[in-house]
PDB file of C-alpha atoms in Angstrom:
ATOM      1  CA  UNK I   1     -20.037  18.682 -78.782  1.00  0.00           C
ATOM      2  CA  UNK I   2     -22.877  16.326 -79.574  1.00  0.00           C
ATOM      3  CA  UNK I   3     -20.523  13.945 -81.260  1.00  0.00           C
ATOM      4  CA  UNK I   4     -18.897  13.547 -77.881  1.00  0.00           C
ATOM      5  CA  UNK I   5     -21.661  12.658 -76.730  1.00  0.00           C
ATOM      6  CA  UNK I   6     -22.385   9.995 -78.583  1.00  0.00           C
ATOM      7  CA  UNK I   7     -19.037   8.674 -78.453  1.00  0.00           C
ATOM      8  CA  UNK I   8     -19.524   8.109 -75.181  1.00  0.00           C
ATOM      9  CA  UNK I   9     -22.838   6.446 -75.193  1.00  0.00           C
ATOM     10  CA  UNK I  10     -21.214   3.695 -77.920  1.00  0.00           C
ATOM     11  CA  UNK I  11     -18.151   3.320 -74.998  1.00  0.00           C
ATOM     12  CA  UNK I  12     -20.306   2.751 -72.493  1.00  0.00           C
ATOM     13  CA  UNK I  13     -22.797   0.558 -74.426  1.00  0.00           C
ATOM     14  CA  UNK I  14     -19.424  -1.815 -75.274  1.00  0.00           C
ATOM     15  CA  UNK I  15     -18.233  -2.334 -72.526  1.00  0.00           C
ATOM     16  CA  UNK I  16     -21.712  -3.019 -70.976  1.00  0.00           C
ATOM     17  CA  UNK I  17     -21.585  -5.686 -73.715  1.00  0.00           C
ATOM     18  CA  UNK I  18     -18.005  -7.023 -72.406  1.00  0.00           C
ATOM     19  CA  UNK I  19     -19.170  -7.734 -68.793  1.00  0.00           C
ATOM     20  CA  UNK I  20     -22.851  -9.207 -69.885  1.00  0.00           C
ATOM     21  CA  UNK I  21     -20.470 -11.191 -72.377  1.00  0.00           C
ATOM     22  CA  UNK I  22     -17.648 -12.139 -69.294  1.00  0.00           C
ATOM     23  CA  UNK I  23     -20.809 -12.602 -66.630  1.00  0.00           C
ATOM     24  CA  UNK I  24     -22.783 -14.719 -68.912  1.00  0.00           C
ATOM     25  CA  UNK I  25     -18.929 -17.304 -69.437  1.00  0.00           C
ATOM     26  CA  UNK I  26     -18.970 -17.292 -65.502  1.00  0.00           C
ATOM     27  CA  UNK I  27     -22.299 -18.282 -65.048  1.00  0.00           C
ATOM     28  CA  UNK I  28     -22.505 -21.030 -67.334  1.00  0.00           C
ATOM     29  CA  UNK I  29     -19.125 -22.116 -66.322  1.00  0.00           C
ATOM     30  CA  UNK I  30     -19.939 -22.459 -62.495  1.00  0.00           C
ATOM     31  CA  UNK I  31     -23.725 -24.228 -63.959  1.00  0.00           C
ATOM     32  CA  UNK I  32     -21.778 -26.468 -66.049  1.00  0.00           C
ATOM     33  CA  UNK I  33     -19.054 -27.256 -63.009  1.00  0.00           C
ATOM     34  CA  UNK I  34     -21.841 -29.606 -61.658  1.00  0.00           C
ATOM     35  CA  UNK I  35     -23.226 -30.666 -64.870  1.00  0.00           C
ATOM     36  CA  UNK I  36     -20.775 -31.196 -67.683  1.00  0.00           C
ATOM     37  CA  UNK I  37     -23.283 -33.872 -69.066  1.00  0.00           C
ATOM     38  CA  UNK I  38     -25.591 -30.962 -69.645  1.00  0.00           C
ATOM     39  CA  UNK I  39     -22.827 -28.644 -70.837  1.00  0.00           C
ATOM     40  CA  UNK I  40     -22.468 -30.957 -74.109  1.00  0.00           C
ATOM     41  CA  UNK I  41     -26.163 -31.448 -74.599  1.00  0.00           C
ATOM     42  CA  UNK I  42     -26.731 -28.014 -74.843  1.00  0.00           C
ATOM     43  CA  UNK I  43     -24.170 -27.351 -77.031  1.00  0.00           C
ATOM     44  CA  UNK I  44     -21.712 -25.053 -76.283  1.00  0.00           C
ATOM     45  CA  UNK I  45     -18.339 -27.283 -77.243  1.00  0.00           C
ATOM     46  CA  UNK I  46     -16.007 -24.555 -76.231  1.00  0.00           C
ATOM     47  CA  UNK I  47     -17.296 -24.284 -72.236  1.00  0.00           C
ATOM     48  CA  UNK I  48     -14.569 -25.245 -70.320  1.00  0.00           C
ATOM     49  CA  UNK I  49     -16.186 -28.341 -68.354  1.00  0.00           C
ATOM     50  CA  UNK I  50     -14.679 -29.005 -65.173  1.00  0.00           C
ATOM     51  CA  UNK I  51     -15.539 -32.918 -63.238  1.00  0.00           C
ATOM     52  CA  UNK I  52     -17.046 -31.345 -59.969  1.00  0.00           C
ATOM     53  CA  UNK I  53     -15.380 -34.477 -58.110  1.00  0.00           C
ATOM     54  CA  UNK I  54     -11.676 -32.923 -58.771  1.00  0.00           C
ATOM     55  CA  UNK I  55     -13.047 -29.676 -56.533  1.00  0.00           C
ATOM     56  CA  UNK I  56     -14.966 -30.896 -53.915  1.00  0.00           C
ATOM     57  CA  UNK I  57     -13.467 -30.766 -51.156  1.00  0.00           C
ATOM     58  CA  UNK I  58     -16.080 -33.804 -49.999  1.00  0.00           C
ATOM     59  CA  UNK I  59     -14.996 -35.578 -53.019  1.00  0.00           C
ATOM     60  CA  UNK I  60     -10.954 -34.624 -52.035  1.00  0.00           C
ATOM     61  CA  UNK I  61     -10.949 -36.682 -48.661  1.00  0.00           C
ATOM     62  CA  UNK I  62     -12.305 -39.694 -49.962  1.00  0.00           C
ATOM     63  CA  UNK I  63      -8.760 -40.925 -50.842  1.00  0.00           C
ATOM     64  CA  UNK I  64      -8.444 -41.136 -47.300  1.00  0.00           C
ATOM     65  CA  UNK I  65     -11.077 -42.936 -45.882  1.00  0.00           C
ATOM     66  CA  UNK I  66     -10.619 -45.455 -48.684  1.00  0.00           C
ATOM     67  CA  UNK I  67      -6.843 -45.680 -47.458  1.00  0.00           C
ATOM     68  CA  UNK I  68      -8.264 -46.294 -43.868  1.00  0.00           C
ATOM     69  CA  UNK I  69     -10.242 -49.260 -45.395  1.00  0.00           C
ATOM     70  CA  UNK I  70      -7.066 -51.197 -46.864  1.00  0.00           C
ATOM     71  CA  UNK I  71      -6.666 -54.341 -45.307  1.00  0.00           C
ATOM     72  CA  UNK I  72      -4.084 -54.625 -42.388  1.00  0.00           C
ATOM     73  CA  UNK I  73      -1.987 -58.040 -41.768  1.00  0.00           C
ATOM     74  CA  UNK I  74      -1.011 -59.126 -38.971  1.00  0.00           C
ATOM     75  CA  UNK I  75       2.359 -61.362 -39.185  1.00  0.00           C
ATOM     76  CA  UNK I  76       3.507 -64.239 -37.201  1.00  0.00           C
ATOM     77  CA  UNK I  77       6.349 -66.655 -37.467  1.00  0.00           C
ATOM     78  CA  UNK I  78       6.851 -69.934 -35.555  1.00  0.00           C
ATOM     79  CA  UNK I  79      10.101 -70.267 -33.092  1.00  0.00           C
ATOM     80  CA  UNK I  80       9.935 -73.758 -32.385  1.00  0.00           C
ATOM     81  CA  UNK I  81       7.900 -76.802 -32.818  1.00  0.00           C
ATOM     82  CA  UNK I  82       6.276 -75.792 -29.310  1.00  0.00           C
ATOM     83  CA  UNK I  83       4.501 -72.888 -30.430  1.00  0.00           C
ATOM     84  CA  UNK I  84       0.392 -72.022 -31.436  1.00  0.00           C
ATOM     85  CA  UNK I  85      -0.462 -69.622 -34.560  1.00  0.00           C
ATOM     86  CA  UNK I  86      -2.899 -67.097 -32.433  1.00  0.00           C
ATOM     87  CA  UNK I  87      -6.383 -67.258 -33.394  1.00  0.00           C
ATOM     88  CA  UNK I  88      -9.179 -65.016 -32.703  1.00  0.00           C
ATOM     89  CA  UNK I  89     -12.445 -66.319 -31.011  1.00  0.00           C
ATOM     90  CA  UNK I  90     -14.920 -64.856 -33.470  1.00  0.00           C
ATOM     91  CA  UNK I  91     -14.592 -62.475 -37.083  1.00  0.00           C
ATOM     92  CA  UNK I  92     -15.559 -59.280 -34.710  1.00  0.00           C
ATOM     93  CA  UNK I  93     -12.661 -60.278 -31.503  1.00  0.00           C
ATOM     94  CA  UNK I  94     -10.438 -57.349 -30.712  1.00  0.00           C
ATOM     95  CA  UNK I  95      -7.476 -59.272 -29.996  1.00  0.00           C
ATOM     96  CA  UNK I  96      -5.871 -62.055 -31.049  1.00  0.00           C
ATOM     97  CA  UNK I  97      -4.969 -65.508 -28.696  1.00  0.00           C
ATOM     98  CA  UNK I  98      -1.603 -66.060 -27.344  1.00  0.00           C
ATOM     99  CA  UNK I  99      -0.603 -69.675 -26.958  1.00  0.00           C
ATOM    100  CA  UNK I 100       1.898 -70.897 -24.216  1.00  0.00           C
ATOM    101  CA  UNK I 101       4.959 -72.848 -25.696  1.00  0.00           C
ATOM    102  CA  UNK I 102       5.212 -74.181 -22.478  1.00  0.00           C
ATOM    103  CA  UNK I 103       4.354 -75.547 -18.488  1.00  0.00           C
ATOM    104  CA  UNK I 104       5.019 -73.550 -15.811  1.00  0.00           C
ATOM    105  CA  UNK I 105       3.605 -73.107 -12.806  1.00  0.00           C
ATOM    106  CA  UNK I 106       3.535 -69.409 -11.023  1.00  0.00           C
ATOM    107  CA  UNK I 107       2.568 -69.582  -7.429  1.00  0.00           C
ATOM    108  CA  UNK I 108       0.560 -67.611  -4.254  1.00  0.00           C
ATOM    109  CA  UNK I 109       1.831 -63.913  -5.591  1.00  0.00           C
ATOM    110  CA  UNK I 110       4.184 -64.348  -7.635  1.00  0.00           C
ATOM    111  CA  UNK I 111       5.047 -64.538 -11.670  1.00  0.00           C
ATOM    112  CA  UNK I 112       6.365 -65.165 -14.430  1.00  0.00           C
ATOM    113  CA  UNK I 113       7.464 -64.847 -18.011  1.00  0.00           C
ATOM    114  CA  UNK I 114       4.865 -67.011 -20.398  1.00  0.00           C
ATOM    115  CA  UNK I 115       7.377 -67.917 -23.499  1.00  0.00           C
ATOM    116  CA  UNK I 116       5.080 -68.130 -26.583  1.00  0.00           C
ATOM    117  CA  UNK I 117       7.438 -68.986 -29.289  1.00  0.00           C
ATOM    118  CA  UNK I 118       6.401 -66.900 -31.746  1.00  0.00           C
ATOM    119  CA  UNK I 119       7.762 -63.490 -33.284  1.00  0.00           C
ATOM    120  CA  UNK I 120       4.975 -60.724 -35.148  1.00  0.00           C
ATOM    121  CA  UNK I 121       5.165 -58.090 -37.528  1.00  0.00           C
ATOM    122  CA  UNK I 122       2.404 -55.621 -36.368  1.00  0.00           C
ATOM    123  CA  UNK I 123       0.989 -53.189 -38.872  1.00  0.00           C
ATOM    124  CA  UNK I 124       3.196 -49.834 -39.776  1.00  0.00           C
ATOM    125  CA  UNK I 125       1.122 -47.498 -37.314  1.00  0.00           C
ATOM    126  CA  UNK I 126       0.857 -49.514 -34.586  1.00  0.00           C
ATOM    127  CA  UNK I 127       1.464 -51.517 -31.731  1.00  0.00           C
ATOM    128  CA  UNK I 128       0.633 -54.543 -30.295  1.00  0.00           C
ATOM    129  CA  UNK I 129      -0.740 -54.438 -26.743  1.00  0.00           C
ATOM    130  CA  UNK I 130      -0.707 -57.618 -24.421  1.00  0.00           C
ATOM    131  CA  UNK I 131      -3.704 -57.703 -22.764  1.00  0.00           C
ATOM    132  CA  UNK I 132      -5.561 -60.023 -20.069  1.00  0.00           C
ATOM    133  CA  UNK I 133      -8.087 -62.777 -20.887  1.00  0.00           C
ATOM    134  CA  UNK I 134     -10.754 -62.031 -19.092  1.00  0.00           C
ATOM    135  CA  UNK I 135     -11.995 -65.350 -18.074  1.00  0.00           C
ATOM    136  CA  UNK I 136      -8.002 -65.908 -16.685  1.00  0.00           C
ATOM    137  CA  UNK I 137      -8.358 -62.747 -14.969  1.00  0.00           C
ATOM    138  CA  UNK I 138     -12.200 -63.580 -13.232  1.00  0.00           C
ATOM    139  CA  UNK I 139     -11.660 -67.232 -12.508  1.00  0.00           C
ATOM    140  CA  UNK I 140      -7.679 -67.628 -11.059  1.00  0.00           C
ATOM    141  CA  UNK I 141      -7.216 -63.902 -10.394  1.00  0.00           C
ATOM    142  CA  UNK I 142      -4.286 -64.358 -13.150  1.00  0.00           C
ATOM    143  CA  UNK I 143      -3.451 -60.642 -14.635  1.00  0.00           C
ATOM    144  CA  UNK I 144      -0.978 -59.448 -17.284  1.00  0.00           C
ATOM    145  CA  UNK I 145       1.561 -56.894 -16.797  1.00  0.00           C
ATOM    146  CA  UNK I 146       4.067 -54.965 -18.821  1.00  0.00           C
ATOM    147  CA  UNK I 147       2.381 -55.840 -22.540  1.00  0.00           C
ATOM    148  CA  UNK I 148       3.842 -53.342 -25.857  1.00  0.00           C
ATOM    149  CA  UNK I 149       4.657 -54.800 -28.736  1.00  0.00           C
ATOM    150  CA  UNK I 150       7.117 -52.166 -30.348  1.00  0.00           C
ATOM    151  CA  UNK I 151       6.331 -52.083 -34.435  1.00  0.00           C
ATOM    152  CA  UNK I 152       9.804 -53.108 -34.805  1.00  0.00           C
ATOM    153  CA  UNK I 153      10.268 -56.026 -32.148  1.00  0.00           C
ATOM    154  CA  UNK I 154      11.277 -58.947 -33.498  1.00  0.00           C
ATOM    155  CA  UNK I 155      12.216 -61.211 -30.568  1.00  0.00           C
ATOM    156  CA  UNK I 156       9.951 -64.131 -28.307  1.00  0.00           C
ATOM    157  CA  UNK I 157       6.826 -62.652 -27.521  1.00  0.00           C
ATOM    158  CA  UNK I 158       6.582 -63.163 -23.223  1.00  0.00           C
ATOM    159  CA  UNK I 159       3.498 -62.648 -21.750  1.00  0.00           C
ATOM    160  CA  UNK I 160       3.802 -61.699 -17.692  1.00  0.00           C
ATOM    161  CA  UNK I 161       1.485 -63.176 -15.861  1.00  0.00           C
ATOM    162  CA  UNK I 162       0.438 -61.996 -12.492  1.00  0.00           C
ATOM    163  CA  UNK I 163      -0.821 -64.684 -10.472  1.00  0.00           C
ATOM    164  CA  UNK I 164      -2.920 -62.438  -7.048  1.00  0.00           C
ATOM    165  CA  UNK I 165      -4.494 -65.611  -5.854  1.00  0.00           C
ATOM    166  CA  UNK I 166      -3.973 -67.676  -2.790  1.00  0.00           C
ATOM    167  CA  UNK I 167      -3.060 -70.826  -5.105  1.00  0.00           C
ATOM    168  CA  UNK I 168      -0.681 -71.925  -7.107  1.00  0.00           C
ATOM    169  CA  UNK I 169      -1.996 -71.666 -11.220  1.00  0.00           C
ATOM    170  CA  UNK I 170      -0.204 -74.333 -13.249  1.00  0.00           C
ATOM    171  CA  UNK I 171      -0.128 -73.290 -17.432  1.00  0.00           C
ATOM    172  CA  UNK I 172       0.407 -76.118 -19.790  1.00  0.00           C
ATOM    173  CA  UNK I 173       1.807 -75.663 -23.079  1.00  0.00           C
ATOM    174  CA  UNK I 174      -1.233 -74.941 -25.203  1.00  0.00           C
ATOM    175  CA  UNK I 175      -3.078 -72.997 -23.401  1.00  0.00           C
ATOM    176  CA  UNK I 176      -4.543 -69.299 -24.304  1.00  0.00           C
ATOM    177  CA  UNK I 177      -2.656 -66.996 -21.800  1.00  0.00           C
ATOM    178  CA  UNK I 178      -3.335 -63.185 -22.896  1.00  0.00           C
ATOM    179  CA  UNK I 179      -4.239 -61.730 -26.282  1.00  0.00           C
ATOM    180  CA  UNK I 180      -2.780 -59.169 -28.084  1.00  0.00           C
ATOM    181  CA  UNK I 181      -4.904 -56.574 -29.085  1.00  0.00           C
ATOM    182  CA  UNK I 182      -3.147 -54.013 -32.708  1.00  0.00           C
ATOM    183  CA  UNK I 183      -4.008 -50.562 -31.772  1.00  0.00           C
ATOM    184  CA  UNK I 184      -2.619 -47.241 -33.803  1.00  0.00           C
ATOM    185  CA  UNK I 185       0.659 -45.239 -31.900  1.00  0.00           C
ATOM    186  CA  UNK I 186       2.147 -41.676 -33.144  1.00  0.00           C
ATOM    187  CA  UNK I 187       5.148 -41.126 -32.705  1.00  0.00           C
ATOM    188  CA  UNK I 188       5.835 -37.345 -31.805  1.00  0.00           C
ATOM    189  CA  UNK I 189       8.737 -35.596 -32.039  1.00  0.00           C
ATOM    190  CA  UNK I 190      10.043 -34.516 -28.301  1.00  0.00           C
ATOM    191  CA  UNK I 191      10.051 -30.677 -27.591  1.00  0.00           C
ATOM    192  CA  UNK I 192      11.585 -29.351 -23.684  1.00  0.00           C
ATOM    193  CA  UNK I 193       9.867 -25.871 -22.639  1.00  0.00           C
ATOM    194  CA  UNK I 194      10.730 -24.177 -19.764  1.00  0.00           C
ATOM    195  CA  UNK I 195       7.234 -24.130 -18.764  1.00  0.00           C
ATOM    196  CA  UNK I 196       3.515 -25.473 -19.832  1.00  0.00           C
ATOM    197  CA  UNK I 197       0.453 -23.672 -20.768  1.00  0.00           C
ATOM    198  CA  UNK I 198      -1.919 -23.557 -17.815  1.00  0.00           C
ATOM    199  CA  UNK I 199      -4.933 -25.929 -17.623  1.00  0.00           C
ATOM    200  CA  UNK I 200      -8.404 -25.091 -15.801  1.00  0.00           C
ATOM    201  CA  UNK I 201      -7.321 -29.156 -14.004  1.00  0.00           C
ATOM    202  CA  UNK I 202      -4.040 -27.827 -13.826  1.00  0.00           C
ATOM    203  CA  UNK I 203      -2.257 -30.817 -11.603  1.00  0.00           C
ATOM    204  CA  UNK I 204      -4.948 -32.286 -10.422  1.00  0.00           C
ATOM    205  CA  UNK I 205      -5.190 -36.416 -10.574  1.00  0.00           C
ATOM    206  CA  UNK I 206      -5.667 -39.442  -8.290  1.00  0.00           C
ATOM    207  CA  UNK I 207      -9.975 -39.012  -7.827  1.00  0.00           C
ATOM    208  CA  UNK I 208      -9.616 -35.403  -7.510  1.00  0.00           C
ATOM    209  CA  UNK I 209     -12.652 -34.592 -10.220  1.00  0.00           C
ATOM    210  CA  UNK I 210     -14.288 -37.452  -8.467  1.00  0.00           C
ATOM    211  CA  UNK I 211     -15.327 -38.897  -5.063  1.00  0.00           C
ATOM    212  CA  UNK I 212     -13.562 -42.157  -5.911  1.00  0.00           C
TER     213      UNK I 212
END
């Protein structure tokens, strides 16, 4: 009986030693995960050293941040000698100014498609939004309509100008008529459903959430 008890004690001592050794290795590995230099300094040559940058979720997201900072290029080509290259008023201006390639007369409450004689290729994942120039809107009641340039469009960029004033508006060759803003866009697949999920707002629109 005493011989059996002695064997049992020896067995449990061996198990305890194995568990302690595994815990020590795990502890060292976890510690050296964040400090590979210290692992080598301590003489743990056989320790499995893993760079924390390879496993850190925060580090893994950094390549995407770098991709977002890649310089985008708006390419353009002149279609005639009448075209003017797009320009920006300042380094941080949102849009590139677009210039008329010809002279136009737009009567009161009338419209015209003003040709720029340039074609553009917006950066991948973007579209070009042709937006009004605040100066024309404030001083002459001139607005811009239908201003979407798709990523795959390669035609002459035209600007639809509306004259909401009571006087004829003269556009001269080389005048700034609009601005082009590049905006990110997604291309979702279309899915038809019998019904859509209910929302608190429902079908409320046209000022339903406020007094105006």
